[in-house]
PDB file of C-alpha atoms in Angstrom:
ATOM      1  CA  MET A   5       2.929 -24.791  21.345  1.00  0.00           C
ATOM      2  CA  ILE A   6       4.727 -23.383  18.335  1.00  0.00           C
ATOM      3  CA  GLU A   7       8.239 -21.981  18.092  1.00  0.00           C
ATOM      4  CA  ILE A   8       8.794 -18.659  16.339  1.00  0.00           C
ATOM      5  CA  THR A   9      12.118 -17.048  15.439  1.00  0.00           C
ATOM      6  CA  VAL A  10      12.663 -13.289  15.687  1.00  0.00           C
ATOM      7  CA  ASN A  11      15.634 -11.534  14.042  1.00  0.00           C
ATOM      8  CA  ASP A  12      16.658  -7.910  14.437  1.00  0.00           C
ATOM      9  CA  ARG A  13      18.930  -5.922  12.151  1.00  0.00           C
ATOM     10  CA  LEU A  14      21.851  -6.203  14.571  1.00  0.00           C
ATOM     11  CA  GLY A  15      22.092  -9.981  14.243  1.00  0.00           C
ATOM     12  CA  LYS A  16      20.261 -10.924  17.441  1.00  0.00           C
ATOM     13  CA  LYS A  17      18.167 -14.059  16.953  1.00  0.00           C
ATOM     14  CA  VAL A  18      15.570 -15.072  19.547  1.00  0.00           C
ATOM     15  CA  ARG A  19      13.412 -18.202  19.617  1.00  0.00           C
ATOM     16  CA  ILE A  20      10.041 -17.868  21.324  1.00  0.00           C
ATOM     17  CA  LYS A  21       7.610 -20.640  22.273  1.00  0.00           C
ATOM     18  CA  CYS A  22       3.973 -19.538  22.303  1.00  0.00           C
ATOM     19  CA  ASN A  23       0.439 -20.732  21.650  1.00  0.00           C
ATOM     20  CA  PRO A  24      -1.366 -20.175  18.319  1.00  0.00           C
ATOM     21  CA  ASN A  25      -4.206 -18.383  20.119  1.00  0.00           C
ATOM     22  CA  ASP A  26      -1.840 -15.796  21.694  1.00  0.00           C
ATOM     23  CA  THR A  27      -2.097 -12.265  20.349  1.00  0.00           C
ATOM     24  CA  ILE A  28       0.777 -10.345  18.774  1.00  0.00           C
ATOM     25  CA  GLY A  29       0.796  -8.207  21.948  1.00  0.00           C
ATOM     26  CA  ASP A  30       1.363 -11.352  24.060  1.00  0.00           C
ATOM     27  CA  LEU A  31       4.184 -12.385  21.725  1.00  0.00           C
ATOM     28  CA  LYS A  32       5.796  -8.945  22.104  1.00  0.00           C
ATOM     29  CA  LYS A  33       5.738  -9.357  25.900  1.00  0.00           C
ATOM     30  CA  LEU A  34       7.496 -12.734  25.592  1.00  0.00           C
ATOM     31  CA  ILE A  35      10.107 -11.195  23.272  1.00  0.00           C
ATOM     32  CA  ALA A  36      10.600  -8.274  25.676  1.00  0.00           C
ATOM     33  CA  ALA A  37      11.201 -10.699  28.553  1.00  0.00           C
ATOM     34  CA  GLN A  38      13.951 -12.487  26.609  1.00  0.00           C
ATOM     35  CA  THR A  39      15.624  -9.447  25.037  1.00  0.00           C
ATOM     36  CA  GLY A  40      15.349  -7.017  27.958  1.00  0.00           C
ATOM     37  CA  THR A  41      13.572  -4.290  25.984  1.00  0.00           C
ATOM     38  CA  ARG A  42      10.185  -2.726  26.707  1.00  0.00           C
ATOM     39  CA  TYR A  43       7.386  -4.388  24.753  1.00  0.00           C
ATOM     40  CA  GLU A  44       5.876  -1.007  23.789  1.00  0.00           C
ATOM     41  CA  LYS A  45       9.000  -0.305  21.734  1.00  0.00           C
ATOM     42  CA  ILE A  46       8.857  -3.550  19.720  1.00  0.00           C
ATOM     43  CA  VAL A  47       7.496  -3.595  16.150  1.00  0.00           C
ATOM     44  CA  LEU A  48       7.109  -6.949  14.389  1.00  0.00           C
ATOM     45  CA  LYS A  49       7.281  -6.987  10.593  1.00  0.00           C
ATOM     46  CA  LYS A  50       7.564  -9.421   7.736  1.00  0.00           C
ATOM     47  CA  TRP A  51       8.499  -7.699   4.481  1.00  0.00           C
ATOM     48  CA  TYR A  52       6.198  -4.674   4.483  1.00  0.00           C
ATOM     49  CA  THR A  53       3.500  -6.111   6.759  1.00  0.00           C
ATOM     50  CA  ILE A  54       3.348  -4.600  10.257  1.00  0.00           C
ATOM     51  CA  TYR A  55       1.555  -6.919  12.677  1.00  0.00           C
ATOM     52  CA  LYS A  56      -1.093  -5.391  14.983  1.00  0.00           C
ATOM     53  CA  ASP A  57      -1.170  -6.172  18.724  1.00  0.00           C
ATOM     54  CA  HIS A  58      -4.800  -7.267  19.122  1.00  0.00           C
ATOM     55  CA  ILE A  59      -4.877  -9.975  16.407  1.00  0.00           C
ATOM     56  CA  THR A  60      -3.983 -13.595  17.226  1.00  0.00           C
ATOM     57  CA  LEU A  61      -1.212 -15.613  15.612  1.00  0.00           C
ATOM     58  CA  GLN A  62      -3.836 -18.045  14.294  1.00  0.00           C
ATOM     59  CA  ASP A  63      -5.683 -15.227  12.508  1.00  0.00           C
ATOM     60  CA  TYR A  64      -2.436 -14.178  10.803  1.00  0.00           C
ATOM     61  CA  GLU A  65      -1.821 -17.866   9.898  1.00  0.00           C
ATOM     62  CA  ILE A  66       1.503 -17.872  11.751  1.00  0.00           C
ATOM     63  CA  HIS A  67       2.778 -21.430  12.168  1.00  0.00           C
ATOM     64  CA  GLU A  68       5.742 -23.401  13.512  1.00  0.00           C
ATOM     65  CA  GLY A  69       9.078 -21.994  12.375  1.00  0.00           C
ATOM     66  CA  PHE A  70       7.732 -18.577  11.288  1.00  0.00           C
ATOM     67  CA  ASN A  71      10.352 -15.838  11.140  1.00  0.00           C
ATOM     68  CA  PHE A  72       9.631 -12.215  12.186  1.00  0.00           C
ATOM     69  CA  GLU A  73      11.763  -9.123  11.662  1.00  0.00           C
ATOM     70  CA  LEU A  74      12.204  -7.198  14.925  1.00  0.00           C
ATOM     71  CA  TYR A  75      12.338  -3.403  14.850  1.00  0.00           C
ATOM     72  CA  TYR A  76      12.410  -0.838  17.673  1.00  0.00           C
ATOM     73  CA  GLN A  77      10.466   2.405  17.560  1.00  0.00           C
TER      74      GLN A  77
END
């Protein structure tokens, strides 16, 4: 299990525990459960990289303590 932090532009900070072999889509569903938003509306970014739903966290080399930027579309 790894812990990932997600920040949005409004100052909300969410910590999510997930497995390295989870996909970005799975991570979005966990974030949606904690924030109360629909997972289809969530966009995860880091700088200018937009993360795609079907790729695993391991493939993106996301590790313990990684920090995502949370946007809504």
